[in-house]
mmCIF file of C-alpha atoms in Angstrom:
data_model
loop_
_atom_site.group_PDB
_atom_site.id
_atom_site.type_symbol
_atom_site.label_atom_id
_atom_site.label_comp_id
_atom_site.label_asym_id
_atom_site.label_seq_id
_atom_site.Cartn_x
_atom_site.Cartn_y
_atom_site.Cartn_z
ATOM 1 C CA MET A 1 -51.459 -32.749 -41.689
ATOM 2 C CA ARG A 2 -50.048 -36.233 -42.138
ATOM 3 C CA ALA A 3 -46.993 -38.438 -40.000
ATOM 4 C CA GLU A 4 -45.334 -39.329 -43.166
ATOM 5 C CA LEU A 5 -44.781 -35.523 -43.510
ATOM 6 C CA ALA A 6 -42.203 -35.574 -40.039
ATOM 7 C CA ASP A 7 -39.166 -35.671 -41.738
ATOM 8 C CA GLU A 8 -40.394 -32.889 -44.029
ATOM 9 C CA SER A 9 -39.386 -28.580 -42.861
ATOM 10 C CA CYS A 10 -42.558 -27.030 -42.130
ATOM 11 C CA VAL A 11 -43.208 -23.428 -43.892
ATOM 12 C CA ILE A 12 -45.647 -21.821 -40.512
ATOM 13 C CA HIS A 13 -46.006 -17.620 -39.748
ATOM 14 C CA PRO A 14 -43.202 -16.547 -37.379
ATOM 15 C CA THR A 15 -43.604 -19.291 -34.153
ATOM 16 C CA GLN A 16 -44.479 -16.577 -31.148
ATOM 17 C CA GLY A 17 -47.932 -16.154 -33.085
ATOM 18 C CA ARG A 18 -50.725 -17.405 -32.269
ATOM 19 C CA SER A 19 -51.344 -19.559 -36.191
ATOM 20 C CA SER A 20 -48.110 -20.656 -36.006
ATOM 21 C CA ARG A 21 -48.927 -22.067 -32.367
ATOM 22 C CA ARG A 22 -52.137 -23.880 -33.731
ATOM 23 C CA ALA A 23 -50.446 -25.242 -36.307
ATOM 24 C CA LEU A 24 -47.668 -27.034 -34.573
ATOM 25 C CA ALA A 25 -50.388 -27.790 -32.287
ATOM 26 C CA ALA A 26 -51.766 -29.768 -35.711
ATOM 27 C CA CYS A 27 -49.087 -31.641 -36.436
ATOM 28 C CA ALA A 28 -48.554 -33.264 -33.161
ATOM 29 C CA ARG A 29 -52.344 -34.317 -33.188
ATOM 30 C CA SER A 30 -50.865 -36.146 -36.042
ATOM 31 C CA GLY A 31 -48.377 -37.510 -34.283
ATOM 32 C CA PHE A 32 -44.737 -35.780 -35.311
ATOM 33 C CA VAL A 33 -43.307 -32.083 -35.060
ATOM 34 C CA PRO A 34 -42.006 -30.690 -37.845
ATOM 35 C CA ALA A 35 -38.407 -29.501 -37.857
ATOM 36 C CA PRO A 36 -36.629 -27.478 -39.193
ATOM 37 C CA LEU A 37 -38.701 -24.371 -38.890
ATOM 38 C CA THR A 38 -38.727 -21.569 -42.333
ATOM 39 C CA GLU A 39 -41.088 -18.487 -40.722
ATOM 40 C CA VAL A 40 -42.877 -15.932 -43.267
ATOM 41 C CA GLY A 41 -45.111 -13.117 -42.760
ATOM 42 C CA GLU A 42 -47.888 -13.795 -45.702
ATOM 43 C CA THR A 43 -49.890 -17.077 -46.015
ATOM 44 C CA SER A 44 -49.589 -16.677 -49.444
ATOM 45 C CA THR A 45 -46.053 -16.706 -49.055
ATOM 46 C CA HIS A 46 -45.871 -20.267 -47.552
ATOM 47 C CA VAL A 47 -47.610 -21.355 -50.640
ATOM 48 C CA VAL A 48 -44.625 -19.941 -52.583
ATOM 49 C CA PHE A 49 -42.535 -21.013 -50.468
ATOM 50 C CA ALA A 50 -43.654 -24.844 -50.596
ATOM 51 C CA ALA A 51 -43.521 -24.168 -54.730
ATOM 52 C CA ALA A 52 -39.908 -23.397 -54.334
ATOM 53 C CA GLY A 53 -39.216 -26.961 -52.501
ATOM 54 C CA HIS A 54 -39.141 -25.226 -48.761
ATOM 55 C CA GLY A 55 -40.868 -27.111 -46.476
ATOM 56 C CA VAL A 56 -45.026 -28.233 -46.111
ATOM 57 C CA ALA A 57 -47.446 -25.342 -44.903
ATOM 58 C CA LEU A 58 -50.631 -25.669 -43.443
ATOM 59 C CA VAL A 59 -52.552 -23.357 -44.984
ATOM 60 C CA PRO A 60 -56.264 -22.143 -45.342
ATOM 61 C CA GLU A 61 -58.556 -23.781 -47.994
ATOM 62 C CA SER A 62 -58.447 -20.401 -49.612
ATOM 63 C CA VAL A 63 -55.186 -20.741 -50.568
ATOM 64 C CA GLN A 64 -55.938 -23.256 -53.266
ATOM 65 C CA ARG A 65 -57.104 -20.698 -55.148
ATOM 66 C CA LEU A 66 -54.186 -19.392 -56.658
ATOM 67 C CA ARG A 67 -53.167 -22.821 -58.211
ATOM 68 C CA LEU A 68 -49.188 -22.626 -57.870
ATOM 69 C CA ASP A 69 -47.287 -25.721 -60.219
ATOM 70 C CA ARG A 70 -45.779 -27.919 -57.815
ATOM 71 C CA VAL A 71 -48.336 -27.462 -55.147
ATOM 72 C CA VAL A 72 -50.444 -29.989 -53.859
ATOM 73 C CA HIS A 73 -53.042 -29.207 -51.385
ATOM 74 C CA VAL A 74 -54.268 -31.958 -49.257
ATOM 75 C CA PRO A 75 -57.280 -31.548 -46.864
ATOM 76 C CA LEU A 76 -56.405 -32.067 -43.011
ATOM 77 C CA ALA A 77 -57.590 -35.264 -41.313
ATOM 78 C CA GLU A 78 -59.443 -33.130 -38.801
ATOM 79 C CA THR A 79 -61.149 -29.980 -39.299
ATOM 80 C CA GLU A 80 -58.733 -27.361 -38.023
ATOM 81 C CA THR A 81 -61.493 -23.907 -37.484
ATOM 82 C CA VAL A 82 -59.967 -20.329 -37.401
ATOM 83 C CA THR A 83 -62.360 -17.129 -36.538
ATOM 84 C CA ARG A 84 -61.109 -14.431 -37.912
ATOM 85 C CA GLY A 85 -62.663 -10.685 -36.747
ATOM 86 C CA LEU A 86 -62.442 -6.993 -38.123
ATOM 87 C CA ALA A 87 -61.228 -4.143 -35.749
ATOM 88 C CA ARG A 88 -62.030 -0.725 -36.491
ATOM 89 C CA ARG A 89 -62.296 2.694 -34.362
ATOM 90 C CA GLN A 90 -65.432 3.165 -33.122
ATOM 91 C CA GLN A 91 -66.289 7.241 -34.523
ATOM 92 C CA ARG A 92 -64.497 8.370 -37.879
ATOM 93 C CA ASN A 93 -64.115 5.190 -40.179
ATOM 94 C CA PRO A 94 -63.691 5.779 -43.961
ATOM 95 C CA ARG A 95 -66.489 5.487 -45.960
ATOM 96 C CA ALA A 96 -63.961 2.220 -47.669
ATOM 97 C CA THR A 97 -63.569 1.484 -44.106
ATOM 98 C CA GLU A 98 -67.649 1.270 -42.863
ATOM 99 C CA ARG A 99 -68.338 -0.206 -46.594
ATOM 100 C CA THR A 100 -66.142 -2.680 -45.332
ATOM 101 C CA ALA A 101 -67.066 -4.014 -42.580
ATOM 102 C CA VAL A 102 -70.881 -4.172 -43.474
ATOM 103 C CA MET A 103 -69.392 -6.708 -46.613
ATOM 104 C CA VAL A 104 -67.708 -8.529 -43.057
ATOM 105 C CA GLU A 105 -70.203 -8.809 -41.816
ATOM 106 C CA GLN A 106 -72.812 -10.113 -44.295
ATOM 107 C CA TYR A 107 -70.411 -12.210 -45.623
ATOM 108 C CA MET A 108 -69.983 -13.938 -42.181
ATOM 109 C CA SER A 109 -73.863 -13.675 -41.704
ATOM 110 C CA SER A 110 -74.572 -15.386 -44.615
ATOM 111 C CA GLY A 111 -72.825 -18.715 -43.674
ATOM 112 C CA THR A 112 -70.848 -19.637 -47.179
ATOM 113 C CA ARG A 113 -67.426 -20.154 -48.053
ATOM 114 C CA GLN A 114 -67.390 -18.532 -50.897
ATOM 115 C CA PRO A 115 -67.154 -13.923 -50.859
#
């Protein structure tokens, strides 16, 4: 995010969450605190709100696949890394959950960025 965006409103996850704290910290490292803030729950909604003119959004690189009109993706000057995990019950998992867990584990261990 760039300091020239300081006057723009920002679309973020709800401010109580870890994701929004990371986004606001990235803005602060760039030299500004965005205001006002629009809080939305889904990452894809961030991009839709940005396309509608409600502000800028800090989103994962994979969101570029949405290819929405009027949305320009600009890479950060500093890379932000987010670790994700999959939680599941130890016993009595449905087959779909087991297959999903195997796929996620294979994806994470492969080191590729394409699912």
